[in-house]
Amino acid sequence: LPYFSESRSKKYGSLEQMERELSGEKQWEEAKPAMREIAALIEEKGGPFVLGREVSYADFNLVGVLSLFKRLGDGVFEKTVEMESALRNLYEASENWLEKDD
């Protein structure tokens, strides 16, 4: 994460200040419609993946973001998957691809 922090701070300014300004319950509420749309895509074919029982590139992208959220800490992952159970189900169905965690 040091590279990410340094490169983004150069481009956008203080990430700590940005976090203070942009994190909070209002932002979580604003994220709910987007999370609902993603969950609806997963649920449309019965889940746990976007194509139902068949894993796809879209699933790896979504799981990659969820994995990043988990690594960020501060409850970001838990807050996200609590919004929509389809997201937690997708992550759990993909855990075998996340085993090598280096």
Short mmCIF file of N, CA and C in Angstrom, two decimals, residues 10-92:
data_model
loop_
_atom_site.label_atom_id
_atom_site.label_comp_id
_atom_site.label_asym_id
_atom_site.label_seq_id
_atom_site.Cartn_x
_atom_site.Cartn_y
_atom_site.Cartn_z
N LYS A 10 0.28 12.26 -4.47
CA LYS A 10 0.86 13.20 -5.43
C LYS A 10 -0.19 13.71 -6.41
N LYS A 11 -1.08 12.83 -6.81
CA LYS A 11 -2.08 13.18 -7.81
C LYS A 11 -3.27 13.92 -7.21
N TYR A 12 -3.73 13.51 -6.02
CA TYR A 12 -4.99 14.02 -5.46
C TYR A 12 -4.83 14.84 -4.18
N GLY A 13 -3.64 14.88 -3.62
CA GLY A 13 -3.46 15.57 -2.35
C GLY A 13 -3.55 14.58 -1.20
N SER A 14 -3.67 15.08 -0.01
CA SER A 14 -3.66 14.26 1.20
C SER A 14 -4.80 13.24 1.21
N LEU A 15 -4.43 11.96 1.22
CA LEU A 15 -5.44 10.91 1.27
C LEU A 15 -6.16 10.90 2.62
N GLU A 16 -5.42 11.26 3.67
CA GLU A 16 -6.04 11.30 5.00
C GLU A 16 -7.14 12.35 5.05
N GLN A 17 -6.89 13.52 4.46
CA GLN A 17 -7.91 14.57 4.42
C GLN A 17 -9.09 14.13 3.55
N MET A 18 -8.79 13.51 2.43
CA MET A 18 -9.84 13.03 1.54
C MET A 18 -10.71 12.00 2.26
N GLU A 19 -10.07 11.13 3.03
CA GLU A 19 -10.81 10.12 3.78
C GLU A 19 -11.74 10.78 4.79
N ARG A 20 -11.24 11.77 5.51
CA ARG A 20 -12.07 12.47 6.50
C ARG A 20 -13.27 13.13 5.84
N GLU A 21 -13.06 13.70 4.67
CA GLU A 21 -14.13 14.43 3.99
C GLU A 21 -15.13 13.51 3.30
N LEU A 22 -14.66 12.36 2.84
CA LEU A 22 -15.51 11.50 2.01
C LEU A 22 -15.97 10.22 2.68
N SER A 23 -15.58 9.98 3.91
CA SER A 23 -16.03 8.75 4.56
C SER A 23 -17.06 9.09 5.61
N GLY A 24 -18.05 8.26 5.69
CA GLY A 24 -19.10 8.48 6.67
C GLY A 24 -20.38 7.78 6.22
N GLU A 25 -21.37 7.87 7.05
CA GLU A 25 -22.63 7.18 6.77
C GLU A 25 -23.30 7.68 5.50
N LYS A 26 -23.14 8.96 5.19
CA LYS A 26 -23.75 9.50 3.97
C LYS A 26 -23.22 8.76 2.74
N GLN A 27 -21.91 8.53 2.71
CA GLN A 27 -21.31 7.86 1.57
C GLN A 27 -21.74 6.39 1.50
N TRP A 28 -21.90 5.75 2.65
CA TRP A 28 -22.39 4.37 2.64
C TRP A 28 -23.82 4.32 2.10
N GLU A 29 -24.63 5.29 2.46
CA GLU A 29 -26.01 5.34 1.95
C GLU A 29 -26.00 5.56 0.44
N GLU A 30 -25.10 6.43 -0.03
CA GLU A 30 -25.02 6.70 -1.46
C GLU A 30 -24.53 5.49 -2.25
N ALA A 31 -23.80 4.59 -1.61
CA ALA A 31 -23.28 3.39 -2.28
C ALA A 31 -24.34 2.29 -2.42
N LYS A 32 -25.38 2.36 -1.61
CA LYS A 32 -26.37 1.27 -1.60
C LYS A 32 -27.01 0.99 -2.96
N PRO A 33 -27.42 2.01 -3.73
CA PRO A 33 -28.02 1.68 -5.04
C PRO A 33 -27.07 0.93 -5.97
N ALA A 34 -25.80 1.31 -5.98
CA ALA A 34 -24.83 0.61 -6.83
C ALA A 34 -24.64 -0.83 -6.35
N MET A 35 -24.57 -1.04 -5.05
CA MET A 35 -24.42 -2.39 -4.51
C MET A 35 -25.65 -3.23 -4.84
N ARG A 36 -26.83 -2.61 -4.83
CA ARG A 36 -28.07 -3.30 -5.18
C ARG A 36 -28.03 -3.75 -6.64
N GLU A 37 -27.53 -2.88 -7.53
CA GLU A 37 -27.43 -3.23 -8.95
C GLU A 37 -26.49 -4.41 -9.16
N ILE A 38 -25.36 -4.39 -8.48
CA ILE A 38 -24.39 -5.49 -8.61
C ILE A 38 -25.02 -6.78 -8.08
N ALA A 39 -25.67 -6.70 -6.93
CA ALA A 39 -26.32 -7.88 -6.36
C ALA A 39 -27.40 -8.41 -7.28
N ALA A 40 -28.14 -7.52 -7.92
CA ALA A 40 -29.20 -7.94 -8.85
C ALA A 40 -28.62 -8.72 -10.03
N LEU A 41 -27.46 -8.30 -10.51
CA LEU A 41 -26.80 -9.05 -11.60
C LEU A 41 -26.47 -10.47 -11.15
N ILE A 42 -25.97 -10.58 -9.93
CA ILE A 42 -25.60 -11.90 -9.40
C ILE A 42 -26.86 -12.75 -9.18
N GLU A 43 -27.88 -12.15 -8.63
CA GLU A 43 -29.11 -12.87 -8.30
C GLU A 43 -29.92 -13.27 -9.53
N GLU A 44 -29.75 -12.53 -10.62
CA GLU A 44 -30.53 -12.78 -11.84
C GLU A 44 -30.40 -14.22 -12.34
N LYS A 45 -29.20 -14.79 -12.23
CA LYS A 45 -28.96 -16.17 -12.68
C LYS A 45 -28.89 -17.15 -11.51
N GLY A 46 -29.24 -16.69 -10.32
CA GLY A 46 -29.28 -17.57 -9.16
C GLY A 46 -28.01 -17.62 -8.33
N GLY A 47 -26.95 -16.92 -8.76
CA GLY A 47 -25.71 -16.85 -7.99
C GLY A 47 -25.05 -18.20 -7.81
N PRO A 48 -23.96 -18.30 -7.15
CA PRO A 48 -23.30 -17.22 -6.42
C PRO A 48 -22.48 -16.31 -7.32
N PHE A 49 -22.33 -16.70 -8.62
CA PHE A 49 -21.55 -15.90 -9.56
C PHE A 49 -22.48 -15.13 -10.49
N VAL A 50 -21.92 -14.22 -11.25
CA VAL A 50 -22.72 -13.41 -12.17
C VAL A 50 -23.44 -14.29 -13.19
N LEU A 51 -22.79 -15.36 -13.62
CA LEU A 51 -23.41 -16.29 -14.57
C LEU A 51 -24.05 -17.49 -13.88
N GLY A 52 -24.37 -17.35 -12.63
CA GLY A 52 -24.99 -18.44 -11.88
C GLY A 52 -23.96 -19.33 -11.23
N ARG A 53 -23.85 -20.57 -11.70
CA ARG A 53 -22.88 -21.53 -11.13
C ARG A 53 -21.53 -21.45 -11.84
N GLU A 54 -21.46 -20.69 -12.94
CA GLU A 54 -20.24 -20.61 -13.74
C GLU A 54 -19.49 -19.32 -13.43
N VAL A 55 -18.23 -19.44 -13.04
CA VAL A 55 -17.42 -18.27 -12.72
C VAL A 55 -17.03 -17.55 -14.02
N SER A 56 -16.92 -16.23 -13.95
CA SER A 56 -16.56 -15.44 -15.13
C SER A 56 -15.56 -14.35 -14.75
N TYR A 57 -15.09 -13.67 -15.77
CA TYR A 57 -14.15 -12.56 -15.57
C TYR A 57 -14.76 -11.49 -14.67
N ALA A 58 -16.05 -11.24 -14.83
CA ALA A 58 -16.73 -10.24 -13.98
C ALA A 58 -16.62 -10.62 -12.51
N ASP A 59 -16.74 -11.88 -12.20
CA ASP A 59 -16.63 -12.33 -10.80
C ASP A 59 -15.24 -12.05 -10.24
N PHE A 60 -14.21 -12.33 -11.04
CA PHE A 60 -12.85 -12.07 -10.56
C PHE A 60 -12.62 -10.59 -10.30
N ASN A 61 -13.21 -9.75 -11.13
CA ASN A 61 -13.10 -8.31 -10.90
C ASN A 61 -13.80 -7.91 -9.61
N LEU A 62 -15.01 -8.38 -9.40
CA LEU A 62 -15.76 -8.04 -8.19
C LEU A 62 -15.06 -8.58 -6.95
N VAL A 63 -14.59 -9.82 -7.01
CA VAL A 63 -13.91 -10.42 -5.87
C VAL A 63 -12.60 -9.69 -5.59
N GLY A 64 -11.93 -9.24 -6.64
CA GLY A 64 -10.72 -8.45 -6.46
C GLY A 64 -10.97 -7.18 -5.67
N VAL A 65 -12.07 -6.51 -5.98
CA VAL A 65 -12.43 -5.29 -5.25
C VAL A 65 -12.80 -5.64 -3.81
N LEU A 66 -13.58 -6.69 -3.62
CA LEU A 66 -13.95 -7.10 -2.26
C LEU A 66 -12.72 -7.49 -1.45
N SER A 67 -11.76 -8.16 -2.11
CA SER A 67 -10.53 -8.54 -1.42
C SER A 67 -9.74 -7.29 -1.01
N LEU A 68 -9.69 -6.30 -1.88
CA LEU A 68 -9.05 -5.03 -1.53
C LEU A 68 -9.73 -4.40 -0.33
N PHE A 69 -11.05 -4.40 -0.34
CA PHE A 69 -11.81 -3.84 0.80
C PHE A 69 -11.45 -4.56 2.09
N LYS A 70 -11.29 -5.87 2.01
CA LYS A 70 -10.94 -6.65 3.21
C LYS A 70 -9.56 -6.26 3.71
N ARG A 71 -8.62 -6.07 2.80
CA ARG A 71 -7.26 -5.69 3.18
C ARG A 71 -7.19 -4.27 3.75
N LEU A 72 -8.09 -3.41 3.31
CA LEU A 72 -8.09 -2.03 3.81
C LEU A 72 -8.41 -1.96 5.29
N GLY A 73 -9.17 -2.92 5.77
CA GLY A 73 -9.55 -2.92 7.18
C GLY A 73 -10.63 -1.88 7.45
N ASP A 74 -10.70 -1.43 8.68
CA ASP A 74 -11.68 -0.42 9.11
C ASP A 74 -13.12 -0.82 8.82
N GLY A 75 -13.38 -2.12 8.66
CA GLY A 75 -14.74 -2.59 8.47
C GLY A 75 -15.31 -2.33 7.09
N VAL A 76 -14.48 -1.92 6.13
CA VAL A 76 -14.97 -1.61 4.78
C VAL A 76 -15.59 -2.85 4.14
N PHE A 77 -14.90 -3.99 4.24
CA PHE A 77 -15.42 -5.23 3.65
C PHE A 77 -16.74 -5.61 4.30
N GLU A 78 -16.77 -5.62 5.63
CA GLU A 78 -17.99 -6.03 6.33
C GLU A 78 -19.17 -5.12 6.01
N LYS A 79 -18.94 -3.82 5.98
CA LYS A 79 -20.03 -2.89 5.65
C LYS A 79 -20.54 -3.15 4.24
N THR A 80 -19.63 -3.45 3.33
CA THR A 80 -20.02 -3.68 1.94
C THR A 80 -20.86 -4.95 1.80
N VAL A 81 -20.39 -6.06 2.37
CA VAL A 81 -21.13 -7.32 2.21
C VAL A 81 -22.39 -7.36 3.06
N GLU A 82 -22.46 -6.53 4.09
CA GLU A 82 -23.69 -6.44 4.87
C GLU A 82 -24.80 -5.76 4.07
N MET A 83 -24.43 -4.92 3.12
CA MET A 83 -25.44 -4.26 2.27
C MET A 83 -26.21 -5.27 1.44
N GLU A 84 -25.49 -6.24 0.91
CA GLU A 84 -26.09 -7.22 0.00
C GLU A 84 -25.47 -8.59 0.24
N SER A 85 -26.29 -9.54 0.63
CA SER A 85 -25.78 -10.89 0.92
C SER A 85 -25.19 -11.54 -0.33
N ALA A 86 -25.63 -11.15 -1.52
CA ALA A 86 -25.08 -11.73 -2.76
C ALA A 86 -23.59 -11.44 -2.87
N LEU A 87 -23.15 -10.31 -2.35
CA LEU A 87 -21.72 -9.98 -2.39
C LEU A 87 -20.92 -10.88 -1.47
N ARG A 88 -21.45 -11.13 -0.27
CA ARG A 88 -20.77 -12.05 0.64
C ARG A 88 -20.74 -13.46 0.04
N ASN A 89 -21.86 -13.88 -0.54
CA ASN A 89 -21.92 -15.22 -1.14
C ASN A 89 -20.91 -15.35 -2.28
N LEU A 90 -20.78 -14.32 -3.09
CA LEU A 90 -19.81 -14.33 -4.18
C LEU A 90 -18.40 -14.46 -3.62
N TYR A 91 -18.08 -13.68 -2.61
CA TYR A 91 -16.74 -13.72 -2.02
C TYR A 91 -16.46 -15.11 -1.43
N GLU A 92 -17.40 -15.63 -0.68
CA GLU A 92 -17.21 -16.95 -0.06
C GLU A 92 -17.08 -18.05 -1.10
#
